Amino acid sequence: MSTTPGPRIVLVGPPGSGKSTVALALGERWQLAVRDTDSDVEATAGKAIAEIFVADGEPVFRALERDAVRVALEEHDGVLALGGGAVLDETTQELLTAYGAEGGTVVFLDVTLAHAAPRVGFNQARPLLLGNPRAQWQALMEARRPVYERLATVRVLTDGHRPADVAELIEQELAVLRRGEGNPS
Ligand SMILES: Nc1ncnc2c1ncn2[C@@H]1O[C@H](COP(=O)(O)OP(=O)(O)O)[C@@H](O)[C@H]1O
Ligand SMILES: O=C(O)C1=C[C@@H](OP(=O)(O)O)[C@@H](O)[C@H](O)C1
Ligand SMILES: [Mg+2]
């Protein structure tokens, strides 16, 4: 296993890719603590994300999120799930690039619209998807895909896999990478 300081693994990807759920599955599988920056932001703000968007606006949410990611990368050593848009922040991009370069694992949980749609149900809990949720999701995925791909050290397509199976796929991918680097697992 990696001796890189910071989280054992960081999950990125669009809403509905399963970051929060797969983080819990990985935590269970590896017996590691699980942290989610969306929960950290809600705890700091004392309100739900949708409420922050409505009452304070997206820029306030993004600033809270930037701080939450920085702190979690510094002090969390288990499984870390980010919010889907966290990677758009430049500081966060720099931190994740450095983390990856030092041997950290950033997994891009990929998913197609057809599989993301039934998962998120496109309800009120995700304020960015209000209006025309499918079109919004597609537009944000198109804009973000290059960023997810650039920052990730591993990509796993989650279509048709249950969360526990995605956790297993991630473990398999990491084992393949370790073998490629000449390290016995
Ligand atoms: N691989 C999966 N297959 C089916 N449903 C999933 C999968 N991953 C997550 N879900 C469900 O989809 C919803 C959104 O998952 P979540 O983990 O919150 O995604 P994210 O954090 O990436 O937005 C949840 O209801 C969750 O139970
Ligand atoms: O994609 C985004 O910009 C967002 C994704 C959400 O997290 P999930 O990706 O965990 O749903 C949450 O951070 C917020 O609603 C904004
Ligand atoms: Mg989430």
mmCIF file of C-alpha atoms and ligand atoms in Angstrom:
data_model
loop_
_atom_site.group_PDB
_atom_site.id
_atom_site.type_symbol
_atom_site.label_atom_id
_atom_site.label_comp_id
_atom_site.label_asym_id
_atom_site.label_seq_id
_atom_site.Cartn_x
_atom_site.Cartn_y
_atom_site.Cartn_z
ATOM 1 C CA MET A 1 0.000 0.000 0.000
ATOM 2 C CA SER A 2 1.035 3.583 -0.654
ATOM 3 C CA THR A 3 2.937 5.498 2.001
ATOM 4 C CA THR A 4 1.824 8.827 0.509
ATOM 5 C CA PRO A 5 0.474 11.139 3.225
ATOM 6 C CA GLY A 6 -3.164 12.191 2.886
ATOM 7 C CA PRO A 7 -6.170 10.109 1.927
ATOM 8 C CA ARG A 8 -5.747 6.518 0.775
ATOM 9 C CA ILE A 9 -8.005 7.337 -2.154
ATOM 10 C CA VAL A 10 -9.939 10.323 -3.519
ATOM 11 C CA LEU A 11 -13.091 9.873 -5.607
ATOM 12 C CA VAL A 12 -14.068 12.398 -8.284
ATOM 13 C CA GLY A 13 -16.747 12.352 -10.974
ATOM 14 C CA PRO A 14 -20.115 13.852 -11.859
ATOM 15 C CA PRO A 15 -23.261 13.755 -9.714
ATOM 16 C CA GLY A 16 -24.697 10.256 -9.754
ATOM 17 C CA SER A 17 -21.408 8.552 -10.514
ATOM 18 C CA GLY A 18 -21.660 7.129 -7.000
ATOM 19 C CA LYS A 19 -18.771 8.883 -5.219
ATOM 20 C CA SER A 20 -20.500 9.136 -1.844
ATOM 21 C CA THR A 21 -21.900 5.603 -1.991
ATOM 22 C CA VAL A 22 -18.773 3.918 -3.326
ATOM 23 C CA ALA A 23 -16.709 5.763 -0.691
ATOM 24 C CA LEU A 24 -18.786 4.018 1.979
ATOM 25 C CA ALA A 25 -18.368 0.663 0.223
ATOM 26 C CA LEU A 26 -14.588 1.137 0.032
ATOM 27 C CA GLY A 27 -14.448 2.216 3.677
ATOM 28 C CA GLU A 28 -16.245 -0.972 4.643
ATOM 29 C CA ARG A 29 -14.100 -3.116 2.375
ATOM 30 C CA TRP A 30 -10.800 -1.661 3.567
ATOM 31 C CA GLN A 31 -11.885 -0.790 7.121
ATOM 32 C CA LEU A 32 -11.030 2.870 6.622
ATOM 33 C CA ALA A 33 -12.704 6.073 7.750
ATOM 34 C CA VAL A 34 -14.835 7.760 5.101
ATOM 35 C CA ARG A 35 -15.149 11.486 4.527
ATOM 36 C CA ASP A 36 -17.274 13.433 2.061
ATOM 37 C CA THR A 37 -16.571 17.110 1.416
ATOM 38 C CA ASP A 38 -20.290 17.778 0.832
ATOM 39 C CA SER A 39 -20.978 16.676 4.420
ATOM 40 C CA ASP A 40 -18.066 18.797 5.676
ATOM 41 C CA VAL A 41 -19.469 21.864 3.901
ATOM 42 C CA GLU A 42 -22.930 21.223 5.339
ATOM 43 C CA ALA A 43 -21.484 20.867 8.843
ATOM 44 C CA THR A 44 -19.515 24.105 8.502
ATOM 45 C CA ALA A 45 -22.440 26.069 7.067
ATOM 46 C CA GLY A 46 -25.013 24.488 9.366
ATOM 47 C CA LYS A 47 -27.371 23.920 6.438
ATOM 48 C CA ALA A 48 -27.979 21.648 3.483
ATOM 49 C CA ILE A 49 -26.177 22.252 0.202
ATOM 50 C CA ALA A 50 -29.396 23.181 -1.603
ATOM 51 C CA GLU A 51 -30.046 25.793 1.090
ATOM 52 C CA ILE A 52 -26.538 27.243 0.742
ATOM 53 C CA PHE A 53 -27.097 27.623 -3.003
ATOM 54 C CA VAL A 54 -30.436 29.367 -2.475
ATOM 55 C CA ALA A 55 -29.585 31.521 0.546
ATOM 56 C CA ASP A 56 -25.932 32.376 -0.144
ATOM 57 C CA GLY A 57 -25.288 31.549 -3.796
ATOM 58 C CA GLU A 58 -22.965 29.162 -5.588
ATOM 59 C CA PRO A 59 -19.765 31.233 -5.056
ATOM 60 C CA VAL A 60 -20.181 30.903 -1.279
ATOM 61 C CA PHE A 61 -20.684 27.160 -1.661
ATOM 62 C CA ARG A 62 -17.577 26.861 -3.863
ATOM 63 C CA ALA A 63 -15.448 28.794 -1.351
ATOM 64 C CA LEU A 64 -16.610 26.527 1.492
ATOM 65 C CA GLU A 65 -15.968 23.528 -0.728
ATOM 66 C CA ARG A 66 -12.431 24.685 -1.604
ATOM 67 C CA ASP A 67 -11.599 24.935 2.111
ATOM 68 C CA ALA A 68 -13.231 21.586 2.853
ATOM 69 C CA VAL A 69 -11.168 19.849 0.162
ATOM 70 C CA ARG A 70 -7.906 21.459 1.307
ATOM 71 C CA VAL A 71 -8.470 20.491 4.935
ATOM 72 C CA ALA A 72 -9.577 16.952 4.066
ATOM 73 C CA LEU A 73 -6.524 16.404 1.847
ATOM 74 C CA GLU A 74 -4.347 17.568 4.740
ATOM 75 C CA GLU A 75 -5.877 15.669 7.609
ATOM 76 C CA HIS A 76 -7.887 12.703 6.326
ATOM 77 C CA ASP A 77 -6.105 9.412 5.786
ATOM 78 C CA GLY A 78 -9.024 7.216 4.701
ATOM 79 C CA VAL A 79 -11.447 7.318 1.774
ATOM 80 C CA LEU A 80 -12.397 10.784 0.526
ATOM 81 C CA ALA A 81 -15.350 11.603 -1.752
ATOM 82 C CA LEU A 82 -15.477 15.074 -3.308
ATOM 83 C CA GLY A 83 -18.550 16.894 -4.603
ATOM 84 C CA GLY A 84 -18.894 16.647 -8.375
ATOM 85 C CA GLY A 85 -17.914 20.257 -9.086
ATOM 86 C CA ALA A 86 -15.033 20.521 -6.614
ATOM 87 C CA VAL A 87 -12.450 19.839 -9.321
ATOM 88 C CA LEU A 88 -13.349 23.055 -11.158
ATOM 89 C CA ASP A 89 -11.536 25.118 -8.544
ATOM 90 C CA GLU A 90 -7.966 25.987 -9.531
ATOM 91 C CA THR A 91 -6.518 25.559 -6.055
ATOM 92 C CA THR A 92 -8.193 22.175 -5.772
ATOM 93 C CA GLN A 93 -6.784 21.205 -9.170
ATOM 94 C CA GLU A 94 -3.276 22.102 -7.995
ATOM 95 C CA LEU A 95 -3.692 20.172 -4.745
ATOM 96 C CA LEU A 96 -5.021 17.079 -6.514
ATOM 97 C CA THR A 97 -2.275 17.227 -9.135
ATOM 98 C CA ALA A 98 0.352 17.372 -6.389
ATOM 99 C CA TYR A 99 -1.345 14.556 -4.460
ATOM 100 C CA GLY A 100 -1.377 12.366 -7.582
ATOM 101 C CA ALA A 101 2.219 13.214 -8.431
ATOM 102 C CA GLU A 102 3.270 12.137 -4.920
ATOM 103 C CA GLY A 103 1.696 8.715 -5.469
ATOM 104 C CA GLY A 104 -1.847 9.473 -4.308
ATOM 105 C CA THR A 105 -4.793 7.743 -5.951
ATOM 106 C CA VAL A 106 -7.493 9.846 -7.610
ATOM 107 C CA VAL A 107 -10.274 7.734 -9.103
ATOM 108 C CA PHE A 108 -12.600 9.178 -11.752
ATOM 109 C CA LEU A 109 -15.919 7.388 -11.379
ATOM 110 C CA ASP A 110 -17.262 7.594 -14.911
ATOM 111 C CA VAL A 111 -20.921 7.115 -15.825
ATOM 112 C CA THR A 112 -23.158 7.770 -18.820
ATOM 113 C CA LEU A 113 -26.317 9.851 -18.648
ATOM 114 C CA ALA A 114 -28.516 6.790 -19.084
ATOM 115 C CA HIS A 115 -27.113 5.262 -15.886
ATOM 116 C CA ALA A 116 -26.696 8.487 -13.899
ATOM 117 C CA ALA A 117 -30.294 9.623 -14.482
ATOM 118 C CA PRO A 118 -32.111 6.883 -12.564
ATOM 119 C CA ARG A 119 -29.516 7.035 -9.782
ATOM 120 C CA VAL A 120 -29.881 10.686 -8.928
ATOM 121 C CA GLY A 121 -33.527 10.938 -9.875
ATOM 122 C CA PHE A 122 -32.600 14.518 -10.689
ATOM 123 C CA ASN A 123 -34.325 15.912 -7.626
ATOM 124 C CA GLN A 124 -34.025 19.110 -5.610
ATOM 125 C CA ALA A 125 -31.036 17.942 -3.583
ATOM 126 C CA ARG A 126 -28.727 18.851 -6.482
ATOM 127 C CA PRO A 127 -29.374 22.519 -7.179
ATOM 128 C CA LEU A 128 -27.135 22.615 -10.248
ATOM 129 C CA LEU A 129 -29.453 20.238 -12.062
ATOM 130 C CA LEU A 130 -32.635 22.263 -11.632
ATOM 131 C CA GLY A 131 -34.504 23.260 -14.785
ATOM 132 C CA ASN A 132 -33.750 20.646 -17.405
ATOM 133 C CA PRO A 133 -31.804 18.108 -15.334
ATOM 134 C CA ARG A 134 -30.763 15.779 -18.158
ATOM 135 C CA ALA A 135 -29.499 18.624 -20.343
ATOM 136 C CA GLN A 136 -27.782 20.259 -17.346
ATOM 137 C CA TRP A 137 -26.086 17.006 -16.386
ATOM 138 C CA GLN A 138 -24.917 16.401 -19.933
ATOM 139 C CA ALA A 139 -23.565 19.957 -20.270
ATOM 140 C CA LEU A 140 -21.663 19.838 -17.012
ATOM 141 C CA MET A 141 -20.260 16.385 -17.759
ATOM 142 C CA GLU A 142 -19.074 17.565 -21.171
ATOM 143 C CA ALA A 143 -17.344 20.573 -19.628
ATOM 144 C CA ARG A 144 -15.847 18.626 -16.741
ATOM 145 C CA ARG A 145 -14.815 15.374 -18.386
ATOM 146 C CA PRO A 146 -11.399 16.706 -19.463
ATOM 147 C CA VAL A 147 -10.745 17.889 -15.908
ATOM 148 C CA TYR A 148 -11.773 14.576 -14.354
ATOM 149 C CA GLU A 149 -9.571 12.749 -16.844
ATOM 150 C CA ARG A 150 -6.581 15.012 -16.289
ATOM 151 C CA LEU A 151 -6.664 14.818 -12.496
ATOM 152 C CA ALA A 152 -7.441 11.125 -12.183
ATOM 153 C CA THR A 153 -4.802 8.456 -11.820
ATOM 154 C CA VAL A 154 -7.439 5.774 -12.480
ATOM 155 C CA ARG A 155 -10.788 5.764 -14.319
ATOM 156 C CA VAL A 156 -13.525 3.245 -13.602
ATOM 157 C CA LEU A 157 -16.741 3.057 -15.651
ATOM 158 C CA THR A 158 -19.577 2.393 -13.218
ATOM 159 C CA ASP A 159 -22.424 1.742 -15.712
ATOM 160 C CA GLY A 160 -24.340 -1.371 -14.723
ATOM 161 C CA HIS A 161 -22.240 -2.088 -11.619
ATOM 162 C CA ARG A 162 -23.547 -2.006 -8.078
ATOM 163 C CA PRO A 163 -21.606 0.136 -5.597
ATOM 164 C CA ALA A 164 -19.944 -2.879 -3.942
ATOM 165 C CA ASP A 165 -18.884 -4.122 -7.395
ATOM 166 C CA VAL A 166 -17.450 -0.711 -8.242
ATOM 167 C CA ALA A 167 -15.395 -0.895 -5.041
ATOM 168 C CA GLU A 168 -14.091 -4.273 -6.145
ATOM 169 C CA LEU A 169 -13.308 -2.938 -9.644
ATOM 170 C CA ILE A 170 -11.332 -0.092 -8.096
ATOM 171 C CA GLU A 171 -9.351 -2.540 -5.983
ATOM 172 C CA GLN A 172 -8.600 -4.630 -9.080
ATOM 173 C CA GLU A 173 -7.488 -1.581 -11.080
ATOM 174 C CA LEU A 174 -5.160 -0.495 -8.274
ATOM 175 C CA ALA A 175 -3.668 -3.988 -8.094
ATOM 176 C CA VAL A 176 -2.999 -3.918 -11.845
ATOM 177 C CA LEU A 177 -1.318 -0.519 -11.501
ATOM 178 C CA ARG A 178 0.833 -1.690 -8.602
ATOM 179 C CA ARG A 179 1.956 -4.732 -10.555
ATOM 180 C CA GLY A 180 2.770 -2.446 -13.500
ATOM 181 C CA GLU A 181 4.972 -0.414 -11.204
ATOM 182 C CA GLY A 182 6.776 -3.578 -10.192
ATOM 183 C CA ASN A 183 5.350 -3.679 -6.688
ATOM 184 C CA PRO A 184 3.911 -6.954 -5.453
ATOM 185 C CA SER A 185 0.398 -6.413 -4.053
HETATM 186 N N1 LIG B 1 -23.191 1.940 -8.920
HETATM 187 C C1 LIG B 1 -24.434 2.308 -8.585
HETATM 188 N N2 LIG B 1 -25.479 1.638 -9.069
HETATM 189 C C2 LIG B 1 -26.731 2.011 -8.757
HETATM 190 N N3 LIG B 1 -27.049 3.034 -7.940
HETATM 191 C C3 LIG B 1 -26.044 3.724 -7.424
HETATM 192 C C4 LIG B 1 -24.682 3.417 -7.724
HETATM 193 N N4 LIG B 1 -23.902 4.297 -7.078
HETATM 194 C C5 LIG B 1 -24.727 5.119 -6.411
HETATM 195 N N5 LIG B 1 -26.016 4.785 -6.600
HETATM 196 C C6 LIG B 1 -27.194 5.469 -6.070
HETATM 197 O O1 LIG B 1 -27.292 6.690 -6.791
HETATM 198 C C7 LIG B 1 -27.586 7.766 -5.927
HETATM 199 C C8 LIG B 1 -26.476 8.801 -6.024
HETATM 200 O O2 LIG B 1 -25.266 8.241 -5.534
HETATM 201 P P1 LIG B 1 -24.163 9.131 -4.829
HETATM 202 O O3 LIG B 1 -23.208 8.195 -4.170
HETATM 203 O O4 LIG B 1 -24.798 10.179 -3.981
HETATM 204 O O5 LIG B 1 -23.450 9.820 -6.088
HETATM 205 P P2 LIG B 1 -22.496 11.079 -6.119
HETATM 206 O O6 LIG B 1 -21.939 11.289 -4.746
HETATM 207 O O7 LIG B 1 -21.447 10.739 -7.133
HETATM 208 O O8 LIG B 1 -23.375 12.204 -6.602
HETATM 209 C C9 LIG B 1 -27.761 7.159 -4.544
HETATM 210 O O9 LIG B 1 -29.123 6.966 -4.329
HETATM 211 C C10 LIG B 1 -27.047 5.829 -4.613
HETATM 212 O O10 LIG B 1 -27.632 4.879 -3.790
HETATM 213 O O1 LIG B 2 -21.631 18.765 -9.479
HETATM 214 C C1 LIG B 2 -21.732 19.719 -8.675
HETATM 215 O O2 LIG B 2 -21.340 20.876 -8.958
HETATM 216 C C2 LIG B 2 -22.288 19.446 -7.326
HETATM 217 C C3 LIG B 2 -22.348 18.131 -6.908
HETATM 218 C C4 LIG B 2 -22.878 17.754 -5.600
HETATM 219 O O3 LIG B 2 -22.175 16.609 -5.103
HETATM 220 P P1 LIG B 2 -22.299 15.126 -5.735
HETATM 221 O O4 LIG B 2 -21.458 15.101 -6.984
HETATM 222 O O5 LIG B 2 -21.757 14.235 -4.684
HETATM 223 O O6 LIG B 2 -23.737 14.894 -6.023
HETATM 224 C C5 LIG B 2 -22.771 18.905 -4.605
HETATM 225 O O7 LIG B 2 -21.421 19.137 -4.281
HETATM 226 C C6 LIG B 2 -23.376 20.151 -5.173
HETATM 227 O O8 LIG B 2 -24.751 19.926 -5.368
HETATM 228 C C7 LIG B 2 -22.710 20.588 -6.480
HETATM 229 MG MG MG B 3 -21.780 12.789 -3.330
#
